[in-house]
Amino acid sequence: MESARKVAIVTGAGSGIGRATALALVREGYSVVLAGRQRKTLEETLALAGDVARTLPIPADVTDPASVQALFEQTKAHFGRVDLLFNNAGTGAPPIPLEDLTFEQWRRVVDVNLTGPFLCTQEAFRIMKEQSPRGGRIINNGSISAYAPRPNSAPYTATKHAITGLTKSTALDGRKYDIACGQIDIGNADTDMTAKMKNGVAQANGTVATEPTMDVENVARAIVYMASLPLNANVLFMTVMATKMPLVGRG
């Protein structure tokens, strides 16, 4: 299919990696549904896209099954199909000792980072397996924390390890429906979330050090490449990171 006829849903599209990816997909010719909790930030992404006809903001809460169902129903009603889902919405907990985390802080990260992608994947399967042409692609935003944790990051790290399991299960269970699934593990993309790295972040050896970052556009281009493959080919895992960040040798 030509990308001009493909439809993508990007969660967390109001900022950071989600916004950069949504804009890159619009430039590539996709029709893009911008999903996120805040209409204001989604409309800011829409304005940057500059293409109202092919860009649709839909406020949605990925932790709420009814909201996720409505997101996919509205997408299908407006564009007719779903070819690509980028499970990007995510959050973290305060960087405090594991034993001091509240249950609510733990649960919030699990709900957004793991339950949200699962709910969106379910709805994507229901549409992709029935549409014609059949199938589609799901890309999960993992993290280098799926391999090597940072100090005081148990909720985030645990959910990103779990996303790796969800990616593999989705890739396996989607085969019979021509649904491909891959994961992009990102290290230190320059977004609001990583701004603190310029002032120093805790290291595994107890020190605090500044860390290099990279342009978020590098992530967006990588996702566009993953999405560009035919459904009989798949990037199962990709790591995109700042070259000089201290990942190799960490842990």
Coordinates of C-alpha atoms in Angstrom, one line a residue:
M1 CA 0.0 0.0 0.0
E2 CA 1.1 3.6 -0.6
S3 CA 1.8 5.4 2.6
A4 CA -0.7 8.1 1.5
R5 CA -3.4 5.5 2.1
K6 CA -2.1 4.3 5.4
V7 CA -3.5 5.2 8.8
A8 CA -1.5 5.5 12.0
I9 CA -2.4 6.0 15.6
V10 CA 0.2 7.5 17.9
T11 CA -0.4 7.6 21.6
G12 CA 1.3 10.3 23.7
A13 CA 1.2 12.4 20.6
G14 CA 1.1 15.7 22.4
S15 CA 4.8 16.0 23.2
G16 CA 8.3 14.5 22.9
I17 CA 8.8 11.3 20.9
G18 CA 5.1 10.9 20.2
R19 CA 4.8 14.4 18.6
A20 CA 8.0 14.0 16.6
T21 CA 6.9 10.6 15.3
A22 CA 3.4 11.8 14.4
L23 CA 4.9 14.7 12.5
A24 CA 7.3 12.5 10.7
L25 CA 4.5 10.1 9.7
V26 CA 2.4 13.0 8.3
R27 CA 5.4 14.1 6.2
E28 CA 5.7 10.5 5.0
G29 CA 2.1 10.6 3.7
Y30 CA 0.2 8.8 6.5
S31 CA -3.1 9.9 7.9
V32 CA -2.4 10.2 11.7
V33 CA -4.6 10.0 14.7
L34 CA -3.1 12.0 17.6
A35 CA -4.0 10.4 20.9
G36 CA -3.3 11.8 24.3
R37 CA -4.9 13.0 27.5
Q38 CA -4.8 16.8 26.8
R39 CA -6.6 18.2 23.8
K40 CA -4.5 21.4 24.0
T41 CA -1.2 19.7 23.4
L42 CA -2.7 17.5 20.7
E43 CA -4.0 20.6 18.9
E44 CA -0.5 22.1 19.1
T45 CA 0.8 19.0 17.3
L46 CA -2.0 19.3 14.8
A47 CA -0.9 22.9 14.1
L48 CA 2.7 21.8 13.6
A49 CA 1.5 19.1 11.2
G50 CA -0.3 21.7 9.1
D51 CA -2.6 19.1 7.5
V52 CA -6.0 19.1 9.1
A53 CA -7.4 16.7 6.5
R54 CA -5.0 13.9 7.4
T55 CA -4.4 14.6 11.1
L56 CA -7.1 13.9 13.7
P57 CA -6.6 14.7 17.4
I58 CA -8.6 12.4 19.7
P59 CA -8.2 12.9 23.5
A60 CA -7.9 9.5 25.1
D61 CA -6.7 7.8 28.3
V62 CA -4.9 4.6 27.5
T63 CA -5.5 3.3 31.1
D64 CA -9.3 3.3 30.5
P65 CA -10.7 0.5 28.4
A66 CA -13.7 2.5 27.3
S67 CA -11.6 5.4 26.3
V68 CA -9.3 3.1 24.3
Q69 CA -12.2 1.5 22.6
A70 CA -13.7 4.9 21.7
L71 CA -10.3 5.9 20.2
F72 CA -10.2 3.0 17.8
E73 CA -13.9 3.2 16.9
Q74 CA -13.5 6.9 16.1
T75 CA -10.4 6.2 14.0
K76 CA -12.1 3.5 12.0
A77 CA -15.2 5.7 11.5
H78 CA -13.1 8.6 10.3
F79 CA -10.3 6.9 8.2
G80 CA -11.7 3.4 7.6
R81 CA -8.8 1.3 8.9
V82 CA -5.7 1.1 11.1
D83 CA -2.4 0.2 9.5
L84 CA 0.0 1.3 12.3
L85 CA -0.2 1.7 16.0
F86 CA 2.7 3.3 17.9
N87 CA 2.3 2.5 21.6
N88 CA 4.2 5.5 22.9
A89 CA 2.4 6.9 25.9
G90 CA 4.4 6.4 29.1
T91 CA 5.3 7.8 32.5
G92 CA 7.7 7.2 35.4
A93 CA 7.7 7.4 39.2
P94 CA 9.7 9.7 41.4
P95 CA 13.4 8.6 41.6
I96 CA 13.1 7.6 45.3
P97 CA 14.2 4.4 47.1
L98 CA 12.1 1.3 46.1
E99 CA 10.9 0.8 49.7
D100 CA 9.5 4.4 49.8
L101 CA 7.3 4.1 46.7
T102 CA 3.6 4.2 47.3
F103 CA 1.3 1.6 45.8
E104 CA -0.4 4.4 43.9
Q105 CA 2.9 5.5 42.3
W106 CA 3.6 1.9 41.3
R107 CA 0.2 1.3 40.0
R108 CA 0.1 4.5 37.9
V109 CA 3.3 3.5 36.0
V110 CA 2.0 -0.1 35.4
D111 CA -1.4 1.2 34.2
V112 CA 0.1 3.7 31.7
N113 CA 3.3 1.8 30.6
L114 CA 1.9 -1.7 30.4
T115 CA -1.9 -1.9 30.6
G116 CA -2.2 1.0 28.2
P117 CA -0.2 -0.7 25.4
F118 CA -2.0 -4.0 26.0
L119 CA -5.5 -2.3 25.7
C120 CA -4.4 -0.5 22.5
T121 CA -3.0 -3.7 21.1
Q122 CA -6.2 -5.6 21.7
E123 CA -8.2 -2.9 19.9
A124 CA -5.7 -2.8 17.0
F125 CA -5.9 -6.6 16.6
R126 CA -9.7 -6.5 16.4
I127 CA -9.6 -4.0 13.5
M128 CA -6.5 -5.2 11.7
K129 CA -7.5 -8.8 11.4
E130 CA -10.9 -8.0 9.9
Q131 CA -9.9 -5.1 7.5
S132 CA -9.1 -5.5 3.8
P133 CA -6.2 -5.6 3.0
R134 CA -5.7 -7.5 6.3
G135 CA -3.1 -6.9 8.9
G136 CA -1.0 -4.0 10.1
R137 CA 2.0 -3.1 12.3
I138 CA 2.4 -2.3 16.0
I139 CA 5.5 -0.6 17.3
N140 CA 6.0 -0.5 21.1
N141 CA 8.1 2.2 22.7
G142 CA 10.4 0.2 25.0
S143 CA 13.5 1.6 26.6
I144 CA 17.2 0.9 27.2
S145 CA 15.9 0.3 30.7
A146 CA 14.5 -2.9 29.4
Y147 CA 18.1 -4.1 29.4
A148 CA 19.9 -2.0 32.1
P149 CA 18.0 -0.1 34.9
R150 CA 18.8 3.2 36.4
P151 CA 19.0 3.6 40.1
N152 CA 15.6 4.1 41.8
S153 CA 13.5 3.2 38.7
A154 CA 11.8 -0.1 39.7
P155 CA 8.3 0.8 38.3
Y156 CA 9.6 2.1 35.0
T157 CA 12.2 -0.6 34.5
A158 CA 9.8 -3.4 35.4
T159 CA 7.2 -2.2 32.9
K160 CA 9.7 -1.8 30.2
H161 CA 10.9 -5.3 30.7
A162 CA 7.3 -6.3 30.5
I163 CA 6.8 -4.4 27.2
T164 CA 9.5 -6.7 25.8
G165 CA 7.4 -9.7 26.7
L166 CA 4.3 -8.0 25.2
T167 CA 6.2 -7.3 22.0
K168 CA 7.2 -10.9 21.6
S169 CA 3.7 -12.3 22.4
T170 CA 2.1 -9.8 20.0
A171 CA 4.5 -10.7 17.2
L172 CA 3.7 -14.4 17.8
D173 CA 0.0 -14.0 18.1
G174 CA -0.3 -11.6 15.3
R175 CA 1.3 -13.9 12.7
K176 CA -1.9 -15.6 11.7
Y177 CA -3.5 -12.2 11.0
D178 CA -0.6 -10.6 9.1
I179 CA 0.1 -8.3 12.1
A180 CA 3.7 -7.5 12.7
C181 CA 5.0 -6.1 16.0
G182 CA 8.4 -4.6 16.9
Q183 CA 9.9 -2.6 19.7
I184 CA 12.1 0.5 19.7
D185 CA 14.4 1.0 22.7
I186 CA 15.4 4.6 23.0
G187 CA 18.3 6.1 25.0
N188 CA 18.5 9.8 25.9
A189 CA 16.4 11.4 23.1
D190 CA 16.3 15.2 23.7
T191 CA 12.8 15.8 25.1
D192 CA 11.4 17.5 28.1
M193 CA 11.6 14.2 29.9
T194 CA 15.4 14.0 29.5
A195 CA 16.1 17.7 30.1
K196 CA 17.4 16.9 33.6
M197 CA 20.2 14.9 32.1
K198 CA 22.0 18.1 31.2
N199 CA 22.2 18.9 34.9
G200 CA 23.3 15.5 36.0
V201 CA 21.5 12.2 36.8
A202 CA 22.3 9.4 39.3
Q203 CA 24.6 6.7 38.1
A204 CA 24.8 3.1 39.3
N205 CA 28.1 3.8 41.1
G206 CA 26.5 6.4 43.3
T207 CA 27.8 9.5 41.4
V208 CA 25.8 12.1 39.6
A209 CA 26.9 12.9 36.0
T210 CA 25.6 14.7 33.0
E211 CA 24.7 12.5 30.0
P212 CA 24.7 13.2 26.3
T213 CA 21.4 13.3 24.4
M214 CA 20.4 13.1 20.8
D215 CA 17.9 14.8 18.5
V216 CA 14.5 13.3 18.9
E217 CA 14.2 13.4 15.1
N218 CA 16.6 10.4 15.0
V219 CA 13.9 8.4 16.8
A220 CA 11.2 9.5 14.5
R221 CA 13.1 8.6 11.4
A222 CA 13.8 5.1 12.9
I223 CA 10.1 4.5 13.5
V224 CA 9.3 5.7 10.0
Y225 CA 11.8 3.1 8.7
M226 CA 10.3 0.3 10.9
A227 CA 6.8 1.3 9.6
S228 CA 7.9 1.4 6.0
L229 CA 8.7 -2.4 5.7
P230 CA 6.2 -4.7 4.0
L231 CA 4.3 -6.9 6.5
N232 CA 6.4 -9.9 5.5
A233 CA 9.4 -8.2 7.1
N234 CA 9.8 -6.9 10.6
V235 CA 12.3 -5.1 12.9
L236 CA 11.6 -7.0 16.1
F237 CA 13.9 -4.9 18.2
M238 CA 15.9 -1.7 17.5
T239 CA 18.0 0.4 19.9
V240 CA 18.5 4.1 19.1
M241 CA 20.6 6.0 21.6
A242 CA 23.0 8.9 22.1
T243 CA 26.3 7.5 21.0
K244 CA 28.2 8.6 24.0
M245 CA 25.7 7.9 26.7
P246 CA 26.8 5.5 29.4
L247 CA 24.8 2.4 28.5
V248 CA 27.4 0.0 27.3
G249 CA 29.2 -1.1 30.4
R250 CA 26.2 -0.1 32.7
G251 CA 25.3 -2.9 35.0

